[in-house]
Coordinates of C-alpha atoms in Angstrom, one line a residue:
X1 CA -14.1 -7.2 -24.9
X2 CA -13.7 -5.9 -20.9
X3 CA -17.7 -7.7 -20.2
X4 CA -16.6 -10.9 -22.5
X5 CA -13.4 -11.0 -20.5
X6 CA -15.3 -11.1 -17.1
X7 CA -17.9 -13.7 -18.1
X8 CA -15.0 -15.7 -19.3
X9 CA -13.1 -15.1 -16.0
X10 CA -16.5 -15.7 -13.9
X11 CA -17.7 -18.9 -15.6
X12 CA -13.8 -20.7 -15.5
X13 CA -14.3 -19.7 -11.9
X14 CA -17.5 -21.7 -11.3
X15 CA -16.5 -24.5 -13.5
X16 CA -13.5 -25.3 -11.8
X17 CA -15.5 -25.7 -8.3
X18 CA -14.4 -22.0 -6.9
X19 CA -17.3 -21.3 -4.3
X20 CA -18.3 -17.3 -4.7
X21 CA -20.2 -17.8 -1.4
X22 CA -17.2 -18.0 0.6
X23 CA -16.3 -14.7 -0.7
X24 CA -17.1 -11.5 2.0
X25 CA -15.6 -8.7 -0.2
X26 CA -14.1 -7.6 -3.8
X27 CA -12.6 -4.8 -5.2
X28 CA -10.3 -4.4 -8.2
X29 CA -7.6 -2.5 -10.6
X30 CA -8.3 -1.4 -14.1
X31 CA -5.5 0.1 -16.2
X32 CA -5.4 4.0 -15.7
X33 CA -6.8 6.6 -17.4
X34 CA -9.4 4.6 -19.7
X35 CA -12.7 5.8 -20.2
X36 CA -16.0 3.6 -21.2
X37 CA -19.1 6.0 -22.2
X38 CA -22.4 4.4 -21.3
X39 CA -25.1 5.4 -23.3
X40 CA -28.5 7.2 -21.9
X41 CA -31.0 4.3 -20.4
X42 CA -28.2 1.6 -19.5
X43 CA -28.4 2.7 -15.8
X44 CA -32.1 0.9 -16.3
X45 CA -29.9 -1.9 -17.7
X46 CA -27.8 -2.6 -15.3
X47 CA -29.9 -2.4 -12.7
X48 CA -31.9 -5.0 -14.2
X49 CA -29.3 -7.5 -15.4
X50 CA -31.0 -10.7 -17.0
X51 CA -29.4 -14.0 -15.3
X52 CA -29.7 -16.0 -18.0
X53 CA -27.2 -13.7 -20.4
X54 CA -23.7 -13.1 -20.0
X55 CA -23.1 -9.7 -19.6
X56 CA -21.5 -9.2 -23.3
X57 CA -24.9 -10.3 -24.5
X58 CA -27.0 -8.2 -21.7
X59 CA -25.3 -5.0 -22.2
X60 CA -23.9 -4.7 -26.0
X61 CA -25.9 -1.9 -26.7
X62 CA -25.0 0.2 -23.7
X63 CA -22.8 2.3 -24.7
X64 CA -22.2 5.6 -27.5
X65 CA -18.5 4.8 -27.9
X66 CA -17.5 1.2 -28.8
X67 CA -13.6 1.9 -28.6
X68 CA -12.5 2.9 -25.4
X69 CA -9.7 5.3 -25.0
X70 CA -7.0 3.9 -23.4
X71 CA -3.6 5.0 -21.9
X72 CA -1.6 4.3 -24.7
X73 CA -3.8 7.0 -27.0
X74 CA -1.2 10.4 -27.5
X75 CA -3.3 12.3 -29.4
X76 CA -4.4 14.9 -27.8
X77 CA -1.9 17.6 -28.0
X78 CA -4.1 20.0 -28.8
X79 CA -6.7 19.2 -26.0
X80 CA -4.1 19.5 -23.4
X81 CA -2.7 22.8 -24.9
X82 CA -5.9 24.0 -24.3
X83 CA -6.7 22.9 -21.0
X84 CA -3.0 24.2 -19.7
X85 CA -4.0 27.1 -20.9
X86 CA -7.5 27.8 -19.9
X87 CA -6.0 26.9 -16.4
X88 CA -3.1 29.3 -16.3
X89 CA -0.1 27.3 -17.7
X90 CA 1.3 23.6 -16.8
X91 CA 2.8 24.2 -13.2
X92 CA -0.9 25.7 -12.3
X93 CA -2.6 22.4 -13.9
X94 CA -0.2 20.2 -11.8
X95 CA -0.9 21.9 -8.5
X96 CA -4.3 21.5 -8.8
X97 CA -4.6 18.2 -10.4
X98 CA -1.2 16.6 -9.4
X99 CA 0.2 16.4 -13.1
X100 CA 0.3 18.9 -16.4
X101 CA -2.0 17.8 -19.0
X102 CA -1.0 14.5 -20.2
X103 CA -2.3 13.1 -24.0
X104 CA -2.8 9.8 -22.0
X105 CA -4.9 11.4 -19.3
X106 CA -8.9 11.1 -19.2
X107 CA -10.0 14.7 -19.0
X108 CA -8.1 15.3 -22.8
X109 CA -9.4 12.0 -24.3
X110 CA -12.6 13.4 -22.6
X111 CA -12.0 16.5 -24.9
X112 CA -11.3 14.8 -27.6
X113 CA -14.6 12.7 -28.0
X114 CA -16.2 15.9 -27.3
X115 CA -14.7 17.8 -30.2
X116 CA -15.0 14.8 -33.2
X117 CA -18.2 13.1 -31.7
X118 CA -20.2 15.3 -30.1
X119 CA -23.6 13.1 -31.2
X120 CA -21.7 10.2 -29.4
X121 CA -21.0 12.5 -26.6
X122 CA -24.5 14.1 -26.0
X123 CA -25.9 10.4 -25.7
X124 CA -23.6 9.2 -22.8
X125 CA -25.0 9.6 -19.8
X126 CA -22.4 8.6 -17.5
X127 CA -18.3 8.2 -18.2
X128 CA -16.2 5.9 -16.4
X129 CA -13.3 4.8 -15.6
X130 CA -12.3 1.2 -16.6
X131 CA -12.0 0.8 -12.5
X132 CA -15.0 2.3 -11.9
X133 CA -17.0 0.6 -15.2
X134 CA -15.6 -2.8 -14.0
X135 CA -17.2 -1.7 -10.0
X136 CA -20.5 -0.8 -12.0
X137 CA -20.9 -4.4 -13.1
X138 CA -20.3 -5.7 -9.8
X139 CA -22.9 -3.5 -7.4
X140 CA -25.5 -3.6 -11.4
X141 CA -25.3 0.3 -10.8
X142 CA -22.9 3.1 -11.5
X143 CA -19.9 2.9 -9.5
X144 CA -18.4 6.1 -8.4
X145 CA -15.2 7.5 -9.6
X146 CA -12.3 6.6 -6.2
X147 CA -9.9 9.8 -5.4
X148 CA -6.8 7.6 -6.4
X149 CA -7.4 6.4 -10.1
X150 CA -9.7 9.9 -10.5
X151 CA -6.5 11.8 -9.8
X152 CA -4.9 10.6 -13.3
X153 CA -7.4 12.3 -15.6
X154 CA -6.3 16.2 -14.8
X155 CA -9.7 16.8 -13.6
X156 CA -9.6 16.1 -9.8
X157 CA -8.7 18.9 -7.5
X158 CA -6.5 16.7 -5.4
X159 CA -6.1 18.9 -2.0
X160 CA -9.9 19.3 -1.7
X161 CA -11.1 16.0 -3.5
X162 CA -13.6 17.6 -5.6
X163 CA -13.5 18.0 -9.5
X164 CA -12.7 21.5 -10.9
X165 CA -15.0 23.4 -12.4
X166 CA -12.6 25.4 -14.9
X167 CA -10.4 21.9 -15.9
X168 CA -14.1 20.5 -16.7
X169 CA -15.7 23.4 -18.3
X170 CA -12.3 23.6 -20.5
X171 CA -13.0 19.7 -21.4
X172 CA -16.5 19.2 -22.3
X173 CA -20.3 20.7 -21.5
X174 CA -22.0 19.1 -18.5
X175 CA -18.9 16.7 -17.5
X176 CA -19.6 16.9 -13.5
X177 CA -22.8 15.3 -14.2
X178 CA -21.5 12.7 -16.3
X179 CA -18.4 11.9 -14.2
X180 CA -20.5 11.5 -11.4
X181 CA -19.3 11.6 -7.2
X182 CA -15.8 10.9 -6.4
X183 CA -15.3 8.4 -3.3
X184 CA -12.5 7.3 -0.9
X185 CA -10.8 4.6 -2.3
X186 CA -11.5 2.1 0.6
X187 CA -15.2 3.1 0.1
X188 CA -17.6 0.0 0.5
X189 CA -20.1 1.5 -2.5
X190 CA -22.6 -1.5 -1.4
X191 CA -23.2 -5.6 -2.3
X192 CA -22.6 -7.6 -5.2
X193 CA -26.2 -7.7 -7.1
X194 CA -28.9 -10.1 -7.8
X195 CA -27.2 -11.4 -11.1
X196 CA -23.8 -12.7 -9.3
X197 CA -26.0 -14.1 -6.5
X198 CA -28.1 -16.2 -9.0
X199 CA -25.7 -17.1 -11.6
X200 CA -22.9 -17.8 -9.6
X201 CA -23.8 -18.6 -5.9
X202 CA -22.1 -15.3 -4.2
X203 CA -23.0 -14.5 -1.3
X204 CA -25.7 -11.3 -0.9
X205 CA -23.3 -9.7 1.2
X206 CA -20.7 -9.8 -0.5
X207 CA -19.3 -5.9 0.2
X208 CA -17.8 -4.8 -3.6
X209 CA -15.1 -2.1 -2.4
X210 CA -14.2 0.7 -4.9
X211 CA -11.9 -0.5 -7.5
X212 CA -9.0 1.5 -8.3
X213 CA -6.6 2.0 -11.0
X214 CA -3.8 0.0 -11.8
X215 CA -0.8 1.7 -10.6
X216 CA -2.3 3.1 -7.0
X217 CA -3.5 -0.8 -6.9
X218 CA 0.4 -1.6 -7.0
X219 CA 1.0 0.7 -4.3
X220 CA -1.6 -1.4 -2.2
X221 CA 0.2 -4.9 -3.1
X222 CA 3.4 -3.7 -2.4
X223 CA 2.4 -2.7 1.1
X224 CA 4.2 0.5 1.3
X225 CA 4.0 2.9 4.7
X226 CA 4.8 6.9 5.0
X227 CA 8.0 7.2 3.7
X228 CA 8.7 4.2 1.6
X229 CA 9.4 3.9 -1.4
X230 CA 9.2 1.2 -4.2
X231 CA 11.3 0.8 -7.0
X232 CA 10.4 -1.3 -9.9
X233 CA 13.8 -1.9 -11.8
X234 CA 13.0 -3.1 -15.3
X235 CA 12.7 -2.5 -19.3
X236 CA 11.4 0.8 -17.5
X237 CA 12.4 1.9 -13.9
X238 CA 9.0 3.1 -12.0
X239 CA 9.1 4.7 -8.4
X240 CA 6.3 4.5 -6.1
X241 CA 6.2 6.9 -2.8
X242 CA 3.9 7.9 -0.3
X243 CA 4.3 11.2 0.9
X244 CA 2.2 13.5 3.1
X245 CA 2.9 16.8 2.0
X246 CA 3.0 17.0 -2.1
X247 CA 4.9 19.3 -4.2
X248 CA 3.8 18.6 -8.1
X249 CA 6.1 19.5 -10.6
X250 CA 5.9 19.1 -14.4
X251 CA 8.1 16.2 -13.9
X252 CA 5.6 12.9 -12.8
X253 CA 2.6 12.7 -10.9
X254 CA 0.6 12.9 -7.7
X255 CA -2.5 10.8 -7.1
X256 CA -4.6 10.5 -3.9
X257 CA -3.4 7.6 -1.7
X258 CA -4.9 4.7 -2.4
X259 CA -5.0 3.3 1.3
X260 CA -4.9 6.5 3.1
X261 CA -6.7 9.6 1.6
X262 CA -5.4 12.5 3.7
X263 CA -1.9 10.9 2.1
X264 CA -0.6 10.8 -1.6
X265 CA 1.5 8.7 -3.5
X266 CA 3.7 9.5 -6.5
X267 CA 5.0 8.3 -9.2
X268 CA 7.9 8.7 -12.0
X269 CA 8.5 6.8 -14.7
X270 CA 12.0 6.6 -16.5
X271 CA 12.5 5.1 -19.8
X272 CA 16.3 4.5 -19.8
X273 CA 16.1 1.1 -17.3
X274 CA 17.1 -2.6 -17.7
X275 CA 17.7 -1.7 -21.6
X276 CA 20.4 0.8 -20.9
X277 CA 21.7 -1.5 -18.3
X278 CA 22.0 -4.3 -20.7
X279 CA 23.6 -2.3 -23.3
X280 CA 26.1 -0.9 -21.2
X281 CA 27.1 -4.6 -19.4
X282 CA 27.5 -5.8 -23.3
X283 CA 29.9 -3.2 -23.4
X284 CA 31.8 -3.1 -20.4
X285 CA 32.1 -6.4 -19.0
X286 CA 31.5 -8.9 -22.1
X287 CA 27.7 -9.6 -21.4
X288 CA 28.4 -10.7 -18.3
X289 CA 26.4 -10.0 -15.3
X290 CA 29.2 -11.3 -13.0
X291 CA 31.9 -9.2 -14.2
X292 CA 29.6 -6.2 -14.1
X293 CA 28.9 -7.0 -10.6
X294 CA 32.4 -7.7 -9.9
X295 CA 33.7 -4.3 -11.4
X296 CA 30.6 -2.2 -9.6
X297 CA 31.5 -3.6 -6.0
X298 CA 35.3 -2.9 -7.2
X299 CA 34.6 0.9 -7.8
X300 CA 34.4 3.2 -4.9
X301 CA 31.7 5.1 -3.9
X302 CA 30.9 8.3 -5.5
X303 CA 33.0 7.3 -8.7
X304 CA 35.8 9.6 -7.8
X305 CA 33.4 12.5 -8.8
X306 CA 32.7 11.1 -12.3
X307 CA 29.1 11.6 -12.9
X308 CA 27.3 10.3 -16.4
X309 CA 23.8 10.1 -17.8
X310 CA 22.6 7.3 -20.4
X311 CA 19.8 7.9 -22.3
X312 CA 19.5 5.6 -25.4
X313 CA 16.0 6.9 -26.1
X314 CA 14.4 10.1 -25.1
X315 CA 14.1 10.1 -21.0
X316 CA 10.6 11.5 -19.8
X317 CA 12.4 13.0 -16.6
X318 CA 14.3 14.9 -17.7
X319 CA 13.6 15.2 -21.0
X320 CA 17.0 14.3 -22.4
X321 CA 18.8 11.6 -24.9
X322 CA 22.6 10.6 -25.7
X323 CA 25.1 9.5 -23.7
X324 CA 26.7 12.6 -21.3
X325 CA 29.9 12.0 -19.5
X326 CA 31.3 14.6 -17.1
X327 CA 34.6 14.5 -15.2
X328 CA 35.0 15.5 -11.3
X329 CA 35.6 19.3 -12.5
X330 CA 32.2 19.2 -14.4
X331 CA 34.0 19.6 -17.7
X332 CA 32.8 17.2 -20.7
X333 CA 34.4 14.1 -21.8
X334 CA 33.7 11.8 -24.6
X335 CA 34.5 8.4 -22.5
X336 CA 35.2 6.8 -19.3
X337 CA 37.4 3.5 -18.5
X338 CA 34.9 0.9 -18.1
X339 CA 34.8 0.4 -14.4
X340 CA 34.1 4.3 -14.6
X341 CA 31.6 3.7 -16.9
X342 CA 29.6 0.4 -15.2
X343 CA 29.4 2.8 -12.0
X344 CA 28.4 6.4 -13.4
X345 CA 25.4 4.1 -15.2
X346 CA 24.1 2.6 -11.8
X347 CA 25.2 5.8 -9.5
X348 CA 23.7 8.1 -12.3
X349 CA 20.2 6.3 -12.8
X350 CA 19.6 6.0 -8.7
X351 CA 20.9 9.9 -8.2
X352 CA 18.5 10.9 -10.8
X353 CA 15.4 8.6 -8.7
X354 CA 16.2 10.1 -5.3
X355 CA 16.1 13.8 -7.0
X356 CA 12.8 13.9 -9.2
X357 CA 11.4 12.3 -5.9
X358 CA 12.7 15.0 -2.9
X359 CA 11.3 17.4 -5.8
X360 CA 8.0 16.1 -5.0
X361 CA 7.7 16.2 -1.8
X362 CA 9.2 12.8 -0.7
X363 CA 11.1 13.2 2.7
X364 CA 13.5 10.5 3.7
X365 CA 12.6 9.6 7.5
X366 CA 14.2 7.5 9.8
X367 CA 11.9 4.4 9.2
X368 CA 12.0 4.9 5.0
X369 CA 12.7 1.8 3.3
X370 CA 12.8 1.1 -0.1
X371 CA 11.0 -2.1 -1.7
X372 CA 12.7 -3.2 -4.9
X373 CA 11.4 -5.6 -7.5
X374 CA 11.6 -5.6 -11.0
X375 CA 14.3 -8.2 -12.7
X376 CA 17.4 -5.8 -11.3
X377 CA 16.2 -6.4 -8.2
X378 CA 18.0 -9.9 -8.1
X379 CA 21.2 -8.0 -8.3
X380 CA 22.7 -7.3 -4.7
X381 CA 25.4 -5.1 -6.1
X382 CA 23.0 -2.9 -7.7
X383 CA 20.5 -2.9 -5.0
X384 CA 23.6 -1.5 -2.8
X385 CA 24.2 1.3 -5.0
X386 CA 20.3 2.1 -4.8
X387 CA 21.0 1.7 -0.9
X388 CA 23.9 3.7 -0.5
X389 CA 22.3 6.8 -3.0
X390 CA 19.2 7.2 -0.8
X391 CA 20.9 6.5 2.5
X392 CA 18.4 3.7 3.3
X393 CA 17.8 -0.3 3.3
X394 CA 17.0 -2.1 0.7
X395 CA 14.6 -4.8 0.9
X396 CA 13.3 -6.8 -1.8
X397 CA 9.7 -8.5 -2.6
X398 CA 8.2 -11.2 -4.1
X399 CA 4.8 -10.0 -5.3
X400 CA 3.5 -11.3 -8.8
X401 CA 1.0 -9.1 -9.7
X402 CA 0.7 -6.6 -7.3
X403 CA -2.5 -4.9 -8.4
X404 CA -4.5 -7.5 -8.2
X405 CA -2.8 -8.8 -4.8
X406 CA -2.9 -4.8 -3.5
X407 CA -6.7 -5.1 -4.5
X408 CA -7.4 -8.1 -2.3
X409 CA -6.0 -5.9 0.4
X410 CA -8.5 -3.5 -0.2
X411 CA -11.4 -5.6 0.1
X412 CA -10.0 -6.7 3.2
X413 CA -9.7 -3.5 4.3
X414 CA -12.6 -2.1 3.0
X415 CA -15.0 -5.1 5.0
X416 CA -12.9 -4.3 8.2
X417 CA -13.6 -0.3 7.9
X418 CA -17.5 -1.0 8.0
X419 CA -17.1 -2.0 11.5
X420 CA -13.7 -0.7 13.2
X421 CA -11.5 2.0 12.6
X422 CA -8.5 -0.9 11.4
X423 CA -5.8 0.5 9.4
X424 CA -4.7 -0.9 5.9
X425 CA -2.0 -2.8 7.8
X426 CA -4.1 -4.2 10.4
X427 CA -5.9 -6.4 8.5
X428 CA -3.0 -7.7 6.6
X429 CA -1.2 -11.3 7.3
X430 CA 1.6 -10.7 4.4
X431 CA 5.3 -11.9 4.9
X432 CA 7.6 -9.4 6.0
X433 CA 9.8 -7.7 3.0
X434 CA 13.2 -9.5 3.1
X435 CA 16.2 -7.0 4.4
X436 CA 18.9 -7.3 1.0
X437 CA 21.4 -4.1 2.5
X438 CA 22.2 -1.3 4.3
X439 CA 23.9 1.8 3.6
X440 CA 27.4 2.0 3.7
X441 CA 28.0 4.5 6.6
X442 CA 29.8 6.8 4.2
X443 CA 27.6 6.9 1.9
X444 CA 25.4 10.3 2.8
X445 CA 28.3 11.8 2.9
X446 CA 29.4 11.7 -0.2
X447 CA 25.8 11.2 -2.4
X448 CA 25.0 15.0 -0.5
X449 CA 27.0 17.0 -2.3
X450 CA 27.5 14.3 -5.3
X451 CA 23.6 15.1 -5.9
X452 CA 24.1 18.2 -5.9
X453 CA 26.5 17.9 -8.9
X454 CA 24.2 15.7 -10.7
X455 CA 21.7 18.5 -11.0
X456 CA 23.8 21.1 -12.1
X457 CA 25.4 18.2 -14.9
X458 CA 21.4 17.9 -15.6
X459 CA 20.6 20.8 -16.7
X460 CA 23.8 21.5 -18.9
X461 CA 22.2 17.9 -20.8
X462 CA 18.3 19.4 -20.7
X463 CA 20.2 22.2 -22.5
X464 CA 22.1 20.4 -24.8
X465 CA 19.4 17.9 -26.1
X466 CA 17.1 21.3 -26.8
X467 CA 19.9 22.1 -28.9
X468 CA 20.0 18.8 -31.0

């Protein structure tokens, strides 16, 4: 489906007029922590890709498993029981690898395959990553594995950049030799082949940059610096930060920076987002986005010490559900009035953000901003909330797509790395992030010790959703 998808991509492209020899550099995003298994011999194949096929046709029999695992496959309990334990526990995964063993991630699909095909795993000679598979098809070779996407498969030692020996051993027999190198992610792995030169006019020097996986792809479009920090407000609220010095906890993940590799970026994901916001506006100000505005910028700051938490479905961090309300004496209460109520929601979500984050390592500096997109992001109330919580502006971007766009980046930067020492940002000629608000100059004030609050509420709701 991937190879039919390109050669449907590719031959729209040279149909409508698009001329491939104008183009000096590619890379590209595939969504994280798939795997494709080429079978043994298809290295000959690809090397020796026929120009009259489309590569569906020219490399259909390439491969020992036909369905690819993908991120959305959670059935691996068992693989990543083992491999926390063959490690030393979860915290000891996650400070190698920069996560705990995750069902999603590659190493335990790895596992799996290993444990109810082992016929289909002997024959592959070489496991990708869909990144990394889609790279192969580009140079007709295979495409080393980049730090950033290979740091979501709880196999990549992500301090020294190498894979560990005991997370593979505890996966599968003979997995370094199958996974292959791992690269810099701004790595120029060579030019496009033969077959793209012929069939579609590129250019032979086209430079193919390591492709990357989709979320550190994001991180690339979004054009974040040291210290940023974007936040994606939507059915799901997803942070993006770059940091320098990483802490991993059992709570999200760190991957290798995508654009700088002596740097990481992290990421949490929280369930509870637009949904909960929804349901709580229907609620509290008649489905009305106006009068919950109007009632958020009415409340003070800090809620008067009312703090709440809104899960309507199990939270991933923290690992929570129900609705918790607590009073400024930290004592229990089954409802708030519902201006309370509209601001504990907003104040509770974006307290909740800047604390999973510090516990990774992030470090608000002096030039941090925060990039918000996402369909909250059109909200200026909201965004001041987000402002005022992390003590630091708040602009706003428009970027469809920003994996693909973050990969364009890349390639720029990638063909500018083989002959200066340009930074990701010197090669970019992007608008400038639009400035949305400031912090109130109160606010650190009273988000310090109102954080500080939040976590002790936290874990008194950790305790009681053990309990239900």
């Amino acid at each position: 489906m991937w190879l039919k998808a390109l050669d449907c991509i590719l031959d729209r492209m040279k149909s409508s007029g698009f001329s491939f020899v104008k183009v000096k550099a590619l890379s590209g995003t595939g969504q994280q922590h798939g795997s494709v298994y080429w079978k043994t011999g298809s290295r000959e194949a690809l090397n020796h890709l026929p120009v009259e096929h489309p590569l569906h046709i020219a490399l259909q029999t390439c491969f020992s498993i036909s369905d690819s695992p993908i991120w959305m496959d959670s059935s691996t309990s068992a693989e990543c029981h083992h491999l926390e334990k063959s490690i030393g526990g979860p915290q000891v995964l996650a400070n190698i690898t920069g996560s705990r063993a995750y069902e999603r991630f590659t190493g335990n699909q790895i596992a799996k395959i290993y444990n109810e095909k082992p016929e289909a795993y002997s024959q592959c000679e070489r496991i990708s990553l869909v990144s990394s598979f889609a790279a192969s098809l580009f140079i007709g070779d295979y495409a080393p594995i980049d730090y950033s996407d290979g740091s979501g498969m709880n196999l990549l030692d992500i301090h020294e950049k190498t894979w560990n020996d005991t997370c593979l051993n505890a996966c599968a027999p003979n997995l370094k030799e199958k996974l292959g190198s791992v690269v810099p992610s701004s790595s120029v792995l060579g030019n496009v082949s033969s077959y793209y030169i012929q069939r579609y006019g590129f250019s032979p020097h086209c430079s193919v940059v390591a492709f990357t996986g989709d979320n550190p792809a994001s991180l690339a479009g979004m054009r974040l610096e040291e210290g940023d920090i974007a936040v994606s407000l939507g059915t799901s609220d997803t942070l993006f930060l770059w940091i320098k010095d990483p802490t991993p906890a059992l709570e999200g993940h760190i991957f290798i920076n995508p654009v700088q590799s002596q740097d990481y970026m992290a990421l949490l994901c929280f369930k509870n987002g637009s949904l909960m916001r929804e349901k709580i506006r229907d609620n509290c100000s008649s489905a009305s986005w106006e009068e919950f505005s109007t009632i958020l910028r009415s409340t003070p700051p800090g809620n008067n010490g009312h703090i709440g938490f809104y899960f309507d479905v199990m939270e991933i961090t923290p690992q929570a559900v129900g609705v918790h309300r607590f009073n400024a004496e930290n004592l229990k209460v089954s409802e708030f009035p519902k201006d309370v109520e509209i601001r504990a929601l907003i104040e509770g979500q974006f307290m909740a953000k800047r604390i999973y984050a510090e516990r990774l390592g992030y470090k608000i500096l002096p030039q941090t901003k925060i990039l918000a997109t996402g369909g909250a992001s059109c909200n200026q109330d909201i965004l001041q909330v987000l402002s005022d919580v992390f003590n630091a502006p708040v602009h706003t971007i428009a970027t469809a797509n920003s994996a693909c766009l973050g990969c364009a980046y890349r390639a720029a930067h990638g063909l500018a790395s083989l002959s200066s020492s340009s930074t990701f940002a010197d090669v970019l000629k992007a608008p400038q992030h639009k400035l949305v608000v400031t912090p109130r100059p109160e606010a650190d004030k009273i988000y310090k010790p109102l954080l500080k609050r939040y976590s002790e509420c936290e874990n008194a709701v950790i305790q009681a959703s053990k309990i239900v």
